[in-house]
Amino acid sequence: MDAAVAGLFLDVVSPAKIEIALHALEELESDHEEARKQWDLQLRRADYEVELARRRYEASDPENRLVTAELEALWEGALRQRERLRRERTEFERRQEHPLGQADREQIRDLASDLGRVWEAETTSMEDRKTLLRYLIKRAHLDGVTTAGKIGIDVEWHTGAHTTLTIDRPLVGVWAPRTPQAAVERIREQLPGEDYAAIAARLNAEGFSTAKGLRYDEKSVGYVARSRGWGRGRGRHGKRSDA
């Protein structure tokens, strides 16, 4: 499961995918720049409306109070409209991410090209790998029930997107320690001519150890033999060891 999720992560940050993301970012920045131009046009228009309202008010006859009051209201309305646009423009800029410079883009490209090697390096700790995953992956959901013998993985990225894949469920005992094959062959060679105790003594003398790194005894040799369907060993004189 760890390898499957890591594979998705490395695929996402591959050089080809990074180039696509950088191109999309360039288009987004272009859209933002066009939006800024539209805001500038609106603000210049608002400045013009304020100036026009001011001139009309100042040119009005003070004796004509009805007209003066109406022009004053129009001037104040133009001022409020300009102030509203300025606040909205400020909020728009606040929401924008800082654009990446050329040096930032080159650094991202270099990281993408080396990330696979960095990921596999002996100097990269498991905590380092988890930190890298957290940059893009929000969480991973596992489903080991729906499909027999399979594990469904749903990766949720920080962008809100989901990626799903299915892997084979590891067989029971697949991660268990295994008896060295050379030791298994030596046990097979000595059966049925030797009993389990004699085989254990010879394995220990030859420097073999069990799957758990321990010395062999009658029980451990017997387990290897029985688990492979081999009959119980006999002594040198043809008598069963438990006779």
mmCIF file of N, CA and C in Angstrom, residues 81-143:
data_model
loop_
_atom_site.group_PDB
_atom_site.id
_atom_site.type_symbol
_atom_site.label_atom_id
_atom_site.label_comp_id
_atom_site.label_asym_id
_atom_site.label_seq_id
_atom_site.Cartn_x
_atom_site.Cartn_y
_atom_site.Cartn_z
ATOM 1 N N GLN A 81 -19.211 54.856 -4.548
ATOM 2 C CA GLN A 81 -18.958 53.843 -5.568
ATOM 3 C C GLN A 81 -17.461 53.641 -5.775
ATOM 4 N N ARG A 82 -16.707 54.727 -5.811
ATOM 5 C CA ARG A 82 -15.261 54.608 -5.990
ATOM 6 C C ARG A 82 -14.610 53.913 -4.796
ATOM 7 N N GLU A 83 -15.060 54.256 -3.608
ATOM 8 C CA GLU A 83 -14.515 53.617 -2.413
ATOM 9 C C GLU A 83 -14.815 52.128 -2.389
ATOM 10 N N ARG A 84 -16.028 51.758 -2.807
ATOM 11 C CA ARG A 84 -16.392 50.329 -2.867
ATOM 12 C C ARG A 84 -15.494 49.592 -3.849
ATOM 13 N N LEU A 85 -15.257 50.165 -5.013
ATOM 14 C CA LEU A 85 -14.390 49.531 -6.005
ATOM 15 C C LEU A 85 -12.967 49.385 -5.490
ATOM 16 N N ARG A 86 -12.472 50.397 -4.777
ATOM 17 C CA ARG A 86 -11.128 50.314 -4.227
ATOM 18 C C ARG A 86 -11.004 49.181 -3.212
ATOM 19 N N ARG A 87 -12.014 49.030 -2.362
ATOM 20 C CA ARG A 87 -11.984 47.927 -1.385
ATOM 21 C C ARG A 87 -12.008 46.577 -2.081
ATOM 22 N N GLU A 88 -12.853 46.454 -3.097
ATOM 23 C CA GLU A 88 -12.951 45.184 -3.816
ATOM 24 C C GLU A 88 -11.650 44.875 -4.546
ATOM 25 N N ARG A 89 -11.018 45.911 -5.099
ATOM 26 C CA ARG A 89 -9.733 45.711 -5.779
ATOM 27 C C ARG A 89 -8.670 45.240 -4.782
ATOM 28 N N THR A 90 -8.651 45.832 -3.603
ATOM 29 C CA THR A 90 -7.698 45.422 -2.576
ATOM 30 C C THR A 90 -7.936 43.972 -2.157
ATOM 31 N N GLU A 91 -9.194 43.587 -1.996
ATOM 32 C CA GLU A 91 -9.523 42.207 -1.630
ATOM 33 C C GLU A 91 -9.121 41.244 -2.738
ATOM 34 N N PHE A 92 -9.333 41.649 -3.981
ATOM 35 C CA PHE A 92 -8.929 40.820 -5.124
ATOM 36 C C PHE A 92 -7.426 40.557 -5.082
ATOM 37 N N GLU A 93 -6.631 41.575 -4.853
ATOM 38 C CA GLU A 93 -5.185 41.406 -4.803
ATOM 39 C C GLU A 93 -4.766 40.548 -3.619
ATOM 40 N N ARG A 94 -5.482 40.694 -2.512
ATOM 41 C CA ARG A 94 -5.137 39.902 -1.327
ATOM 42 C C ARG A 94 -5.328 38.415 -1.577
ATOM 43 N N ARG A 95 -6.324 38.059 -2.376
ATOM 44 C CA ARG A 95 -6.623 36.652 -2.628
ATOM 45 C C ARG A 95 -5.674 36.012 -3.640
ATOM 46 N N GLN A 96 -4.935 36.820 -4.375
ATOM 47 C CA GLN A 96 -4.066 36.262 -5.393
ATOM 48 C C GLN A 96 -2.784 35.712 -4.769
ATOM 49 N N GLU A 97 -2.367 34.547 -5.296
ATOM 50 C CA GLU A 97 -1.093 33.984 -4.869
ATOM 51 C C GLU A 97 0.048 34.783 -5.500
ATOM 52 N N HIS A 98 1.168 34.807 -4.800
ATOM 53 C CA HIS A 98 2.327 35.482 -5.371
ATOM 54 C C HIS A 98 2.826 34.688 -6.574
ATOM 55 N N PRO A 99 3.018 35.306 -7.714
ATOM 56 C CA PRO A 99 3.457 34.571 -8.909
ATOM 57 C C PRO A 99 4.864 34.006 -8.737
ATOM 58 N N LEU A 100 5.114 32.869 -9.388
ATOM 59 C CA LEU A 100 6.433 32.254 -9.333
ATOM 60 C C LEU A 100 7.384 32.964 -10.291
ATOM 61 N N GLY A 101 8.564 33.261 -9.804
ATOM 62 C CA GLY A 101 9.579 33.839 -10.660
ATOM 63 C C GLY A 101 10.264 32.761 -11.472
ATOM 64 N N GLN A 102 11.135 33.166 -12.400
ATOM 65 C CA GLN A 102 11.828 32.201 -13.238
ATOM 66 C C GLN A 102 12.719 31.288 -12.419
ATOM 67 N N ALA A 103 13.379 31.862 -11.394
ATOM 68 C CA ALA A 103 14.235 31.035 -10.530
ATOM 69 C C ALA A 103 13.414 29.985 -9.793
ATOM 70 N N ASP A 104 12.210 30.348 -9.350
ATOM 71 C CA ASP A 104 11.330 29.389 -8.670
ATOM 72 C C ASP A 104 10.950 28.256 -9.612
ATOM 73 N N ARG A 105 10.640 28.595 -10.852
ATOM 74 C CA ARG A 105 10.232 27.579 -11.829
ATOM 75 C C ARG A 105 11.367 26.603 -12.114
ATOM 76 N N GLU A 106 12.579 27.130 -12.253
ATOM 77 C CA GLU A 106 13.720 26.258 -12.516
ATOM 78 C C GLU A 106 13.997 25.341 -11.338
ATOM 79 N N GLN A 107 13.818 25.874 -10.130
ATOM 80 C CA GLN A 107 14.037 25.051 -8.941
ATOM 81 C C GLN A 107 13.014 23.916 -8.871
ATOM 82 N N ILE A 108 11.769 24.210 -9.238
ATOM 83 C CA ILE A 108 10.729 23.183 -9.248
ATOM 84 C C ILE A 108 11.056 22.109 -10.279
ATOM 85 N N ARG A 109 11.532 22.525 -11.452
ATOM 86 C CA ARG A 109 11.896 21.554 -12.498
ATOM 87 C C ARG A 109 13.041 20.660 -12.033
ATOM 88 N N ASP A 110 14.044 21.254 -11.401
ATOM 89 C CA ASP A 110 15.169 20.464 -10.905
ATOM 90 C C ASP A 110 14.720 19.465 -9.856
ATOM 91 N N LEU A 111 13.839 19.902 -8.956
ATOM 92 C CA LEU A 111 13.342 19.008 -7.914
ATOM 93 C C LEU A 111 12.569 17.847 -8.523
ATOM 94 N N ALA A 112 11.737 18.129 -9.526
ATOM 95 C CA ALA A 112 10.941 17.077 -10.155
ATOM 96 C C ALA A 112 11.826 16.041 -10.818
ATOM 97 N N SER A 113 12.924 16.482 -11.452
ATOM 98 C CA SER A 113 13.799 15.550 -12.154
ATOM 99 C C SER A 113 14.596 14.676 -11.193
ATOM 100 N N ASP A 114 14.836 15.163 -9.967
ATOM 101 C CA ASP A 114 15.650 14.417 -9.000
ATOM 102 C C ASP A 114 14.839 13.751 -7.898
ATOM 103 N N LEU A 115 13.525 14.002 -7.859
ATOM 104 C CA LEU A 115 12.749 13.556 -6.706
ATOM 105 C C LEU A 115 12.737 12.037 -6.571
ATOM 106 N N GLY A 116 12.663 11.328 -7.705
ATOM 107 C CA GLY A 116 12.671 9.871 -7.628
ATOM 108 C C GLY A 116 13.939 9.352 -6.980
ATOM 109 N N ARG A 117 15.065 9.917 -7.360
ATOM 110 C CA ARG A 117 16.339 9.510 -6.776
ATOM 111 C C ARG A 117 16.415 9.897 -5.309
ATOM 112 N N VAL A 118 15.921 11.087 -4.983
ATOM 113 C CA VAL A 118 15.915 11.528 -3.582
ATOM 114 C C VAL A 118 15.036 10.609 -2.744
ATOM 115 N N TRP A 119 13.884 10.219 -3.303
ATOM 116 C CA TRP A 119 12.941 9.360 -2.578
ATOM 117 C C TRP A 119 13.587 8.026 -2.212
ATOM 118 N N GLU A 120 14.371 7.442 -3.136
ATOM 119 C CA GLU A 120 14.962 6.123 -2.917
ATOM 120 C C GLU A 120 16.288 6.181 -2.182
ATOM 121 N N ALA A 121 16.839 7.369 -1.986
ATOM 122 C CA ALA A 121 18.157 7.481 -1.360
ATOM 123 C C ALA A 121 18.149 6.958 0.070
ATOM 124 N N GLU A 122 19.247 6.329 0.480
ATOM 125 C CA GLU A 122 19.354 5.807 1.838
ATOM 126 C C GLU A 122 19.320 6.928 2.876
ATOM 127 N N THR A 123 19.740 8.132 2.463
ATOM 128 C CA THR A 123 19.772 9.253 3.405
ATOM 129 C C THR A 123 18.392 9.875 3.625
ATOM 130 N N THR A 124 17.401 9.467 2.816
ATOM 131 C CA THR A 124 16.035 9.975 2.986
ATOM 132 C C THR A 124 15.309 9.098 3.992
ATOM 133 N N SER A 125 14.930 9.659 5.118
ATOM 134 C CA SER A 125 14.265 8.896 6.164
ATOM 135 C C SER A 125 12.777 8.725 5.852
ATOM 136 N N MET A 126 12.139 7.820 6.565
ATOM 137 C CA MET A 126 10.706 7.621 6.391
ATOM 138 C C MET A 126 9.935 8.889 6.759
ATOM 139 N N GLU A 127 10.417 9.626 7.751
ATOM 140 C CA GLU A 127 9.763 10.877 8.138
ATOM 141 C C GLU A 127 9.874 11.905 7.010
ATOM 142 N N ASP A 128 11.029 11.925 6.327
ATOM 143 C CA ASP A 128 11.188 12.826 5.174
ATOM 144 C C ASP A 128 10.182 12.481 4.090
ATOM 145 N N ARG A 129 9.988 11.200 3.827
ATOM 146 C CA ARG A 129 9.037 10.776 2.792
ATOM 147 C C ARG A 129 7.608 11.155 3.173
ATOM 148 N N LYS A 130 7.267 10.992 4.448
ATOM 149 C CA LYS A 130 5.930 11.375 4.907
ATOM 150 C C LYS A 130 5.706 12.877 4.744
ATOM 151 N N THR A 131 6.748 13.661 5.020
ATOM 152 C CA THR A 131 6.629 15.111 4.867
ATOM 153 C C THR A 131 6.370 15.485 3.415
ATOM 154 N N LEU A 132 7.067 14.839 2.491
ATOM 155 C CA LEU A 132 6.853 15.102 1.067
ATOM 156 C C LEU A 132 5.427 14.747 0.662
ATOM 157 N N LEU A 133 4.930 13.618 1.150
ATOM 158 C CA LEU A 133 3.568 13.198 0.806
ATOM 159 C C LEU A 133 2.541 14.203 1.309
ATOM 160 N N ARG A 134 2.778 14.750 2.500
ATOM 161 C CA ARG A 134 1.804 15.684 3.087
ATOM 162 C C ARG A 134 1.675 16.972 2.283
ATOM 163 N N TYR A 135 2.694 17.296 1.488
ATOM 164 C CA TYR A 135 2.611 18.509 0.671
ATOM 165 C C TYR A 135 1.471 18.423 -0.341
ATOM 166 N N LEU A 136 1.173 17.214 -0.843
ATOM 167 C CA LEU A 136 0.158 17.061 -1.883
ATOM 168 C C LEU A 136 -1.046 16.239 -1.448
ATOM 169 N N ILE A 137 -0.841 15.270 -0.566
ATOM 170 C CA ILE A 137 -1.903 14.332 -0.209
ATOM 171 C C ILE A 137 -2.536 14.727 1.115
ATOM 172 N N LYS A 138 -3.850 14.874 1.100
ATOM 173 C CA LYS A 138 -4.581 15.226 2.317
ATOM 174 C C LYS A 138 -4.829 13.993 3.159
ATOM 175 N N ARG A 139 -5.339 12.923 2.534
ATOM 176 C CA ARG A 139 -5.543 11.670 3.252
ATOM 177 C C ARG A 139 -5.709 10.536 2.245
ATOM 178 N N ALA A 140 -5.550 9.304 2.724
ATOM 179 C CA ALA A 140 -5.742 8.113 1.887
ATOM 180 C C ALA A 140 -6.735 7.193 2.581
ATOM 181 N N HIS A 141 -7.810 6.824 1.871
ATOM 182 C CA HIS A 141 -8.841 5.941 2.417
ATOM 183 C C HIS A 141 -8.599 4.518 1.884
ATOM 184 N N LEU A 142 -8.629 3.529 2.774
ATOM 185 C CA LEU A 142 -8.402 2.143 2.393
ATOM 186 C C LEU A 142 -9.686 1.340 2.545
ATOM 187 N N ASP A 143 -9.986 0.496 1.547
ATOM 188 C CA ASP A 143 -11.172 -0.360 1.573
ATOM 189 C C ASP A 143 -10.721 -1.789 1.308
#
